[in-house]
Short mmCIF file of C-alpha atoms and ligand atoms in Angstrom, two decimals:
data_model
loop_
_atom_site.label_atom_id
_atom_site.label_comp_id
_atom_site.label_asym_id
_atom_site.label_seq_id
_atom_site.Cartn_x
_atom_site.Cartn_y
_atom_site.Cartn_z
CA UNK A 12 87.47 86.93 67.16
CA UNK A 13 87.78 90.36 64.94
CA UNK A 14 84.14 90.62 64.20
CA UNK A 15 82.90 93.87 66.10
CA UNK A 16 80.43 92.96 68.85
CA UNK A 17 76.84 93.37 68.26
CA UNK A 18 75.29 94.69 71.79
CA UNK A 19 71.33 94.17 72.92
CA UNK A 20 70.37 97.13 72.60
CA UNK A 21 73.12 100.35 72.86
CA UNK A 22 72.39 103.68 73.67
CA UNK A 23 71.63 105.57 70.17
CA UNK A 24 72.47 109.75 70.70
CA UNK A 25 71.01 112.03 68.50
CA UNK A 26 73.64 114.78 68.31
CA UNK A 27 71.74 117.29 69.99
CA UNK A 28 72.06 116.36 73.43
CA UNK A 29 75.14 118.40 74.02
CA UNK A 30 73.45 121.80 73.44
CA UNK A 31 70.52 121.04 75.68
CA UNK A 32 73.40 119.94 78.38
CA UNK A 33 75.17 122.89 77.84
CA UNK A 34 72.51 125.43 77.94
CA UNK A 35 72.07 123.80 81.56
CA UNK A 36 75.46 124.67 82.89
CA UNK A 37 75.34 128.00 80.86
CA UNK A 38 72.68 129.24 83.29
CA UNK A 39 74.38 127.14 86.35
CA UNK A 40 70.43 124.78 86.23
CA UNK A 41 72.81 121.66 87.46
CA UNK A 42 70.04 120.60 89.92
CA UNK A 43 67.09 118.40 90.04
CA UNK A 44 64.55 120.38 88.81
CA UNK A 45 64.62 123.27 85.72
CA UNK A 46 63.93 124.68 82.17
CA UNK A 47 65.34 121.07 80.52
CA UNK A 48 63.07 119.49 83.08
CA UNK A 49 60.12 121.48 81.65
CA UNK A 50 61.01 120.93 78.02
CA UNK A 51 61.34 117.32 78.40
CA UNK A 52 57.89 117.19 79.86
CA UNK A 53 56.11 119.24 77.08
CA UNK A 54 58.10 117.33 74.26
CA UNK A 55 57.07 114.04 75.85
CA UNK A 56 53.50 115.41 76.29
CA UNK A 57 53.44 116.42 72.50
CA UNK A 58 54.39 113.08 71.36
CA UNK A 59 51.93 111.22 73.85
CA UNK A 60 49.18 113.07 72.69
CA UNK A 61 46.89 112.54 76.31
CA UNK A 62 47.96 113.21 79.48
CA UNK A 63 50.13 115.32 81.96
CA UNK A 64 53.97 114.04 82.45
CA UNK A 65 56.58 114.22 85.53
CA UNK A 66 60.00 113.72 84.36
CA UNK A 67 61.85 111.61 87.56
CA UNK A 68 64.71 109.41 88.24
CA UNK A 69 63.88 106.36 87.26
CA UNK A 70 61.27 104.10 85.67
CA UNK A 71 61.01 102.42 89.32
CA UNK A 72 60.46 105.75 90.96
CA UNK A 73 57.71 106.78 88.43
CA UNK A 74 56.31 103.13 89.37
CA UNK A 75 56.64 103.29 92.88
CA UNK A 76 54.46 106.96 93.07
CA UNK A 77 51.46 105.60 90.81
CA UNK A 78 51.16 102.93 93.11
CA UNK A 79 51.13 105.91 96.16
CA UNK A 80 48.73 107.96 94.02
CA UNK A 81 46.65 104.76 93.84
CA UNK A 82 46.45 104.50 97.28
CA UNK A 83 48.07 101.23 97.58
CA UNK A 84 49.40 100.82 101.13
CA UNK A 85 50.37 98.09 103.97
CA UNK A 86 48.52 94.81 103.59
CA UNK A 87 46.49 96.11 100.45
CA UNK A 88 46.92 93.56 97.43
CA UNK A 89 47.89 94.65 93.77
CA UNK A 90 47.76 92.67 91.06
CA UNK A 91 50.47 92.22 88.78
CA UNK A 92 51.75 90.60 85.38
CA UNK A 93 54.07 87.90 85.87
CA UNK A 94 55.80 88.12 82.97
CA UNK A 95 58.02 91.22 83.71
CA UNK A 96 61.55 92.73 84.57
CA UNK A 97 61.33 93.05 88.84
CA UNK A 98 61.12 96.35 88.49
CA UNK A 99 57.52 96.12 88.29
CA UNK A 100 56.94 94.20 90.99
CA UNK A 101 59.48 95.85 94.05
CA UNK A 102 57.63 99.39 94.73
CA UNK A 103 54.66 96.67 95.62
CA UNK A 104 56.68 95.73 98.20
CA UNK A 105 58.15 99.20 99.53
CA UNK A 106 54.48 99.89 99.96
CA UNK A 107 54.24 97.08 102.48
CA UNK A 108 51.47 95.71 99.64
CA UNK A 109 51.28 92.40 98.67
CA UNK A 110 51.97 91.17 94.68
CA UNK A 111 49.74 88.60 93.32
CA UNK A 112 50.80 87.40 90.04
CA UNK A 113 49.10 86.94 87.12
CA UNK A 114 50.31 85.06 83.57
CA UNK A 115 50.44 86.42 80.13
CA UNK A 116 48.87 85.02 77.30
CA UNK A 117 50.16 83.65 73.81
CA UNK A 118 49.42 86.55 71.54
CA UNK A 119 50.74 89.66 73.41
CA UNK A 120 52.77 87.44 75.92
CA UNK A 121 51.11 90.06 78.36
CA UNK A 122 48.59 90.10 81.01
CA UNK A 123 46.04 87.39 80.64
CA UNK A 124 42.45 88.62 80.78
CA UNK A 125 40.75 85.43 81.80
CA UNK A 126 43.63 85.41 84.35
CA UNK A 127 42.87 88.72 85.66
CA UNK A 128 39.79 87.70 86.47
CA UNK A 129 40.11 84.55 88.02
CA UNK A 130 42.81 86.39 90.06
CA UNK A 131 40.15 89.14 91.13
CA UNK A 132 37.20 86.36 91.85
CA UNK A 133 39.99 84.34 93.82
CA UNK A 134 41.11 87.23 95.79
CA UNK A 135 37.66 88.42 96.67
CA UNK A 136 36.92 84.73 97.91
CA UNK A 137 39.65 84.60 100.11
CA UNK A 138 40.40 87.72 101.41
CA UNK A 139 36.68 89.34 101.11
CA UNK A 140 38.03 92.32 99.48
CA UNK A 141 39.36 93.20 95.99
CA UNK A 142 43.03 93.91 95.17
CA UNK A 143 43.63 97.80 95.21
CA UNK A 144 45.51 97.78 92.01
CA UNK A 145 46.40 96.70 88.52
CA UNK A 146 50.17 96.98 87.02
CA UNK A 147 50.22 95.63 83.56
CA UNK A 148 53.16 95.84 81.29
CA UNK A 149 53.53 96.54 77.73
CA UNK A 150 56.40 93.76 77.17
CA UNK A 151 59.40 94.21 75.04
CA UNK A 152 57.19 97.01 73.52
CA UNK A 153 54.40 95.07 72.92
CA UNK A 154 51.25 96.81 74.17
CA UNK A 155 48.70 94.67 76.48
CA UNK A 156 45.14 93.45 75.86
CA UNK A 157 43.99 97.12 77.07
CA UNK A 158 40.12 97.15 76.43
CA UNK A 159 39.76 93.42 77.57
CA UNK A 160 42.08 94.38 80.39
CA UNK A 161 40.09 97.95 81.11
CA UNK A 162 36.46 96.55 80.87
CA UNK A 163 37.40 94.05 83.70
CA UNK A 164 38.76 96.78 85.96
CA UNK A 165 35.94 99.06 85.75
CA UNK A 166 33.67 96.23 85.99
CA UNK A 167 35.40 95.73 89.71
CA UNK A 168 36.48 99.11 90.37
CA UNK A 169 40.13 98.65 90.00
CA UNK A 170 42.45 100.94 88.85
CA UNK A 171 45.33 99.95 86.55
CA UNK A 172 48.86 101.35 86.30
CA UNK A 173 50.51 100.76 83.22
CA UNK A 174 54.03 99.95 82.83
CA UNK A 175 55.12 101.29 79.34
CA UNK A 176 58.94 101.19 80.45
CA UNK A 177 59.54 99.67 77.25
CA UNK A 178 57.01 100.76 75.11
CA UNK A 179 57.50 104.18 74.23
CA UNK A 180 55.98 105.39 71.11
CA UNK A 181 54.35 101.76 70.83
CA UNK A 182 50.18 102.02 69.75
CA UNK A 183 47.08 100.52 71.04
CA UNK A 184 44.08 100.86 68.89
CA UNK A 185 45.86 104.48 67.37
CA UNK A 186 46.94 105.63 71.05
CA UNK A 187 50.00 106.07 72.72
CA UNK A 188 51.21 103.02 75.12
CA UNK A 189 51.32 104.57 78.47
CA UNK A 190 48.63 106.51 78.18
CA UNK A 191 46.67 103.49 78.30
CA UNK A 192 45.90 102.91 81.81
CA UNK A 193 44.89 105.80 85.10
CA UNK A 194 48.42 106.07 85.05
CA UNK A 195 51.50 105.06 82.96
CA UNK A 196 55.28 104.81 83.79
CA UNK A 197 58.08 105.60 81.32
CA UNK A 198 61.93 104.51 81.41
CA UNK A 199 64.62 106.67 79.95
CA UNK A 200 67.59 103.70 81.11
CA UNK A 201 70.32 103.63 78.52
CA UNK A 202 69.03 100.27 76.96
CA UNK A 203 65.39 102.01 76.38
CA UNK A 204 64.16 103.26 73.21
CA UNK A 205 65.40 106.59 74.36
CA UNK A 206 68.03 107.51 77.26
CA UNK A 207 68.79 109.84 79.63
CA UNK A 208 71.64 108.01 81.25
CA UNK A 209 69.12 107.33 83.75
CA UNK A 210 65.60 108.47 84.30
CA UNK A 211 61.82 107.48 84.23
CA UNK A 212 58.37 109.44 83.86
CA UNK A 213 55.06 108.84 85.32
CA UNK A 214 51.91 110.00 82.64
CA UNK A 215 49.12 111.08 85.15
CA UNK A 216 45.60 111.81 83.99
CA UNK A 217 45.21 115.82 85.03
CA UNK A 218 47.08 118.70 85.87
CA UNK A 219 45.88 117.91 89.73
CA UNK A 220 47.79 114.61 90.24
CA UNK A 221 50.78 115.77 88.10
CA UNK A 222 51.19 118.78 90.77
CA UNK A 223 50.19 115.86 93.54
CA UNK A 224 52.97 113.64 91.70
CA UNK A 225 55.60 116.85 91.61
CA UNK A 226 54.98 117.40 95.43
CA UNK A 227 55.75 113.90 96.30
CA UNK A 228 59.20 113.59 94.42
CA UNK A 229 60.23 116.92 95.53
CA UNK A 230 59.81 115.26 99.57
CA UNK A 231 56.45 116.44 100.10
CA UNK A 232 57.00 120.07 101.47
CA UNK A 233 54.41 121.97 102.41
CA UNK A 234 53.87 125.35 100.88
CA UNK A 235 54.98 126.91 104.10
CA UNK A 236 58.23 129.42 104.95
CA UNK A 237 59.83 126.63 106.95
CA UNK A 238 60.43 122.91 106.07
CA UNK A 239 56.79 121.19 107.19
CA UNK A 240 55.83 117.97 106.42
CA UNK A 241 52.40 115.66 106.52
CA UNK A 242 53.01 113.30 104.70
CA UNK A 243 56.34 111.16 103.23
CA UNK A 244 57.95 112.14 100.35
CA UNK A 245 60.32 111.20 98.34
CA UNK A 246 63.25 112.57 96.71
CA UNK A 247 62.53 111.45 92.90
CA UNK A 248 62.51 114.23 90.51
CA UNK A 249 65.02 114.00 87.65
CA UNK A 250 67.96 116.24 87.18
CA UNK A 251 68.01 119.12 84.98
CA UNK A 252 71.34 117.51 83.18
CA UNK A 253 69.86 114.01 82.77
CA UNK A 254 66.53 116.04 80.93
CA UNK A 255 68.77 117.93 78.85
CA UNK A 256 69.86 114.30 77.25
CA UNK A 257 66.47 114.05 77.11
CA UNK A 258 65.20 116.88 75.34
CA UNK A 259 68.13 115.62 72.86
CA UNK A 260 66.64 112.24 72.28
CA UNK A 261 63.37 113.87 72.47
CA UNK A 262 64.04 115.15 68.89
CA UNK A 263 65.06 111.44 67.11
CA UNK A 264 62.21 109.63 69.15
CA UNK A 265 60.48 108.91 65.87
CA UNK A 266 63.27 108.06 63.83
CA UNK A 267 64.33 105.65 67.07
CA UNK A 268 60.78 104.14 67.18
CA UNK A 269 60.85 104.00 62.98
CA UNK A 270 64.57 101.93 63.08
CA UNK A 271 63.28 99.09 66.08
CA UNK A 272 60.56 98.27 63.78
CA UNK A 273 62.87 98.38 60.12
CA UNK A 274 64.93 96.03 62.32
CA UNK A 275 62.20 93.70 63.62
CA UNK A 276 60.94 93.75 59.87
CA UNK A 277 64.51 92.40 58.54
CA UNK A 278 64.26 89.55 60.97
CA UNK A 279 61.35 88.59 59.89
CA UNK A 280 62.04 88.69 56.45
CA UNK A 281 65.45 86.84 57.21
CA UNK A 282 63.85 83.97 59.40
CA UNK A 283 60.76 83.83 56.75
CA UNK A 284 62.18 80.34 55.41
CA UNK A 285 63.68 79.16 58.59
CA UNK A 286 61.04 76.53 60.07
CA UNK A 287 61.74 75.84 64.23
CA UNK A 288 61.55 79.36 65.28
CA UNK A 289 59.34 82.43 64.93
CA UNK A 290 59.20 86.21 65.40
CA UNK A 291 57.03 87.68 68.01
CA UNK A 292 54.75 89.56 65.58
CA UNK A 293 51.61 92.26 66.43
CA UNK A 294 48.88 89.55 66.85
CA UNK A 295 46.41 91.88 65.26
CA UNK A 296 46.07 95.64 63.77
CA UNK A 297 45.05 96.79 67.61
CA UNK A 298 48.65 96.23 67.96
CA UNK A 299 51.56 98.67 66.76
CA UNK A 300 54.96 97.77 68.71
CA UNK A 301 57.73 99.83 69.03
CA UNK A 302 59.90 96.28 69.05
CA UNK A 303 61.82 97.39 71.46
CA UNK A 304 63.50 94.32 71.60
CA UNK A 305 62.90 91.83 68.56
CA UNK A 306 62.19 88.21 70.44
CA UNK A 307 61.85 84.70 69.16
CA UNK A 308 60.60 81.60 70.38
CA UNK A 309 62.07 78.05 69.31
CA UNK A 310 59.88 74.47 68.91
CA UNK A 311 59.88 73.11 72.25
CA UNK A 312 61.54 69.55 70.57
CA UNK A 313 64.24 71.40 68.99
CA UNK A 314 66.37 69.84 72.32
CA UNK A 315 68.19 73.01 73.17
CA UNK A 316 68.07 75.71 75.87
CA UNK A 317 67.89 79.28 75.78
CA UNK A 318 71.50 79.32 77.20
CA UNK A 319 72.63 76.51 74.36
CA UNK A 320 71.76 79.47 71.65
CA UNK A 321 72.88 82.42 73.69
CA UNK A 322 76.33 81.26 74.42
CA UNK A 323 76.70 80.61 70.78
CA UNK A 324 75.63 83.77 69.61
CA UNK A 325 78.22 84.98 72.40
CA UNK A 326 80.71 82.72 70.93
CA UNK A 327 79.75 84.50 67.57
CA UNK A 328 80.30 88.21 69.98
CA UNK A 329 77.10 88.60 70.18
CA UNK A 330 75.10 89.52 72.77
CA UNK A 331 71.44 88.20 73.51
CA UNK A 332 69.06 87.59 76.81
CA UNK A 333 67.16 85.14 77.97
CA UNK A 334 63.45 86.03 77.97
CA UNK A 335 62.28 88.07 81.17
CA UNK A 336 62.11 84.74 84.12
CA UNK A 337 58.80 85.25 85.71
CA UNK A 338 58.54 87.10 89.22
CA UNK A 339 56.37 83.87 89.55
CA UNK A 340 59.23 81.98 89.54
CA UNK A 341 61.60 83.99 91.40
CA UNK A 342 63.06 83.25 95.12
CA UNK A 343 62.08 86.95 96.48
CA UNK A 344 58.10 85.99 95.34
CA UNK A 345 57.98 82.68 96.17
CA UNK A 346 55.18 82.91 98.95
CA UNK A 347 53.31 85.60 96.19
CA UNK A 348 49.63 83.59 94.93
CA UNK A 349 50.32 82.91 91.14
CA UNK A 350 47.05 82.94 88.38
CA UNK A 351 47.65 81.05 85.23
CA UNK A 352 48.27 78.02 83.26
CA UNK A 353 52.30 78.40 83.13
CA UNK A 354 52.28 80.62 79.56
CA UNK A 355 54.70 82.96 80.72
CA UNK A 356 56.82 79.97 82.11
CA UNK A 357 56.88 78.17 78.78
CA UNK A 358 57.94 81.04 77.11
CA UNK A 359 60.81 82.19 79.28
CA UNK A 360 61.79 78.12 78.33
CA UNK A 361 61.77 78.84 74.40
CA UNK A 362 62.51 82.13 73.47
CA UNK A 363 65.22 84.78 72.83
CA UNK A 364 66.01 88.09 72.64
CA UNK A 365 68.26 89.43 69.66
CA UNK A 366 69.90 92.65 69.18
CA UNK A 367 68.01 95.46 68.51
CA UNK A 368 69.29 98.45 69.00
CA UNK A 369 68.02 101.58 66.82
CA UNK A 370 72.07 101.89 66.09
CA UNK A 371 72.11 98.22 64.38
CA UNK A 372 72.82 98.06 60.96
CA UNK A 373 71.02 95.85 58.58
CA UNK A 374 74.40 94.08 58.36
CA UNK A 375 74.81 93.77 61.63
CA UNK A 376 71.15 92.20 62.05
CA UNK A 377 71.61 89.71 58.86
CA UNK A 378 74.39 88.74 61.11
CA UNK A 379 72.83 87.94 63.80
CA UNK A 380 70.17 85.59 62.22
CA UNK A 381 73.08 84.15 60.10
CA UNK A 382 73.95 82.83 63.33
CA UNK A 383 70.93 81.80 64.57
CA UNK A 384 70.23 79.65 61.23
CA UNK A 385 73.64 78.04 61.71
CA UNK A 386 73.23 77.50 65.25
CA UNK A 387 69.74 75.31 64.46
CA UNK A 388 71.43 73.74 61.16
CA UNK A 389 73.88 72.58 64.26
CA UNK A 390 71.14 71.17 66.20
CA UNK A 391 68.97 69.42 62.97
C1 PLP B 698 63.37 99.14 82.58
C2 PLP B 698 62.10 98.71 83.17
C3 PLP B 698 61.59 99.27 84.35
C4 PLP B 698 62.40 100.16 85.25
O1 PLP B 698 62.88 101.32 84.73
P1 PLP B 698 64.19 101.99 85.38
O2 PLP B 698 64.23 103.31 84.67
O3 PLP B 698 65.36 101.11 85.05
O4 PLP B 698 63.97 102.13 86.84
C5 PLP B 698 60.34 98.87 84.79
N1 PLP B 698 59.62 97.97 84.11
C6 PLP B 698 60.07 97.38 83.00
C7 PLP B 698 59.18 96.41 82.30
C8 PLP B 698 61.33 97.72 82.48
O5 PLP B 698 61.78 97.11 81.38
#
């Protein structure tokens, strides 16, 4: 095999990212905390257009302290899409919380209103109270059913956390995905639309619970001469190194976002004629994707798995994934109450997801559905 391997999606630098690293060690800022730090924050606030961001260590840490902020603690239920990477789902459970799941729907493949619902009518039945929480997720970049979603938590008086992880500089309705929701968490991971080797951000409504949110990563000190504490903290801010990458990537963001959707684009133009599989497409003008990651889904009676195409395309050297499996269907959640019909199930049984990275290119993507064709000419 001499054909250069085609990755998921590969970290994409901008060329600036040096300088902003350097500047850090010039003025000896390698710690958590900084003038990168702060620059990061006001270039993602720029973008965002609405809201107040902390810059922290991970998308999971910017998860786990909106659920905090919320309130959520031991024995209180939060709702949650299925349909997700587990990151979602675990700072549920370091709050001692319980996740009940509920299924996507066709067109966004996220949250399911009707589900939501049930899920909250169910709840209240059985429990007497309603679920403290709401974490929906913008999947693969694709942004949720917001206002359906939002008119049925203010109807109950639940607040929702979105999880935008991988749906920066994606649009709802003209704003910004993770702004969407009382709060919104950001990844910076290296497979994200933008990196910082490692790093997250949590989009909080006011200056108030951004300082509330910077007191609790920075382990809840007190403003007092010696170390006093009264309540837990947490040590989650992000490092002034890891925001200088940032403030690099900060800079190509749009020309990132611009590329995932050129590439999403050629794929559908390249699959156009081929019948047996289709693009996940913006299932209205409400919707504007980043594409993160381009996914397909296959005709159930096409008689092949998920893994039957992947390991080709690995035969091929390139890589692909297997849909997100539902936390519904996952050992760790299997006594978690599940709301749906089994969407996100049949979906993690048909689809794909091809490489996508903003460094792709266009060769490299009619590659990859050169494959693909000749993979279901194989199977017809
Ligand atoms: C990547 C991801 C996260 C977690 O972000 P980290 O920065 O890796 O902690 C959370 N939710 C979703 C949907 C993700 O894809």
């Amino acid at each position: 095999m001499n054909k250069k391997k085609i990755f998921l999606s590969f970290p994409h630098l901008g060329g600036n990212e040096m300088h902003w690293i350097e500047e850090a060690f010039k003025e000896s800022w390698v710690v958590p905390l900084g003038p990168n730090v702060d620059h990061f924050e006001h270039q993602l606030e720029d973008y965002l257009g609405d809201g107040r961001v902390v810059a922290l260590s991970a998308g999971t840490a910017a998860l786990h302290l909106g659920l905090v902020m919320l309130g959520v603690g031991q024995g209180d239920e939060v709702l949650c899409q299925s349909f997700t990477f587990s990151a979602s789902a675990n700072p549920v459970l370091y709050q001692g919380a319980k996740p009940i799941f509920v299924d996507s729907e066709a067109d966004t493949w996220n949250m399911s209103p009707e589900a939501l619902e049930q899920a909250i009518a169910d709840r209240y039945r059985v429990t007497g109270r309603y679920p403290k929480a709401i974490v929906v997720v913008d999947l693969y970049g694709m942004p949720a059913k917001m206002k359906e979603i939002g008119d049925i938590a203010s109807k109950y008086g639940i607040p929702v956390l979105e999880d935008a992880a991988e749906a920066l500089g994606s649009e709802y309705r003209k704003a910004k995905c993770g702004t969407l929701g009382r709060f919104g968490a950001l990844s910076f991971n290296g497979n994200k639309v933008i990196t910082t080797s490692g790093g997250g951000a949590l989009i909080c409504p006011d200056n108030e619970t951004a300082e509330r949110v910077k007191f609790l990563s920075t382990q809840a000190r007190e403003a007092m001469p010696y170390y006093y504490h009264k309540v837990v903290g947490y040590n989650y801010r992000l490092s002034n190194v890891s925001a200088g990458i940032g403030c690099g990537q900060m800079e190509v963001l749009p020309e990132r976002v611009a590329r995932r959707r050129a590439i999403h684009d050629l794929y559908s133009t390249l699959f156009k004629e081929t019948s047996g599989i289709a693009v996940h497409d913006n299932p209205s003008e409400d919707f504007d994707s980043n594409f993160w990651l381009t996914t397909i889904l296959f005709d159930e009676n096409l008689g092949f798995t998920p893994e039957d195409l992947r390991q080709h395309l690995l035969s091929q050297n390139i890589e692909s994934r297997w849909l997100w499996r539902p936390m519904s269907m996952q050992p760790l959640f299997a006594d978690a109450p599940f709301y749906g019909d089994g969407t996100a199930e049949r979906l993690f049984n048909h689809g794909l997801c091809l490489p996508s990275g903003s460094i792709l290119t266009d060769d490299d993507v009619a590659r990859v559905a050169d494959a693909v064709k000749a993979f279901l000419q194989s199977k017809a």
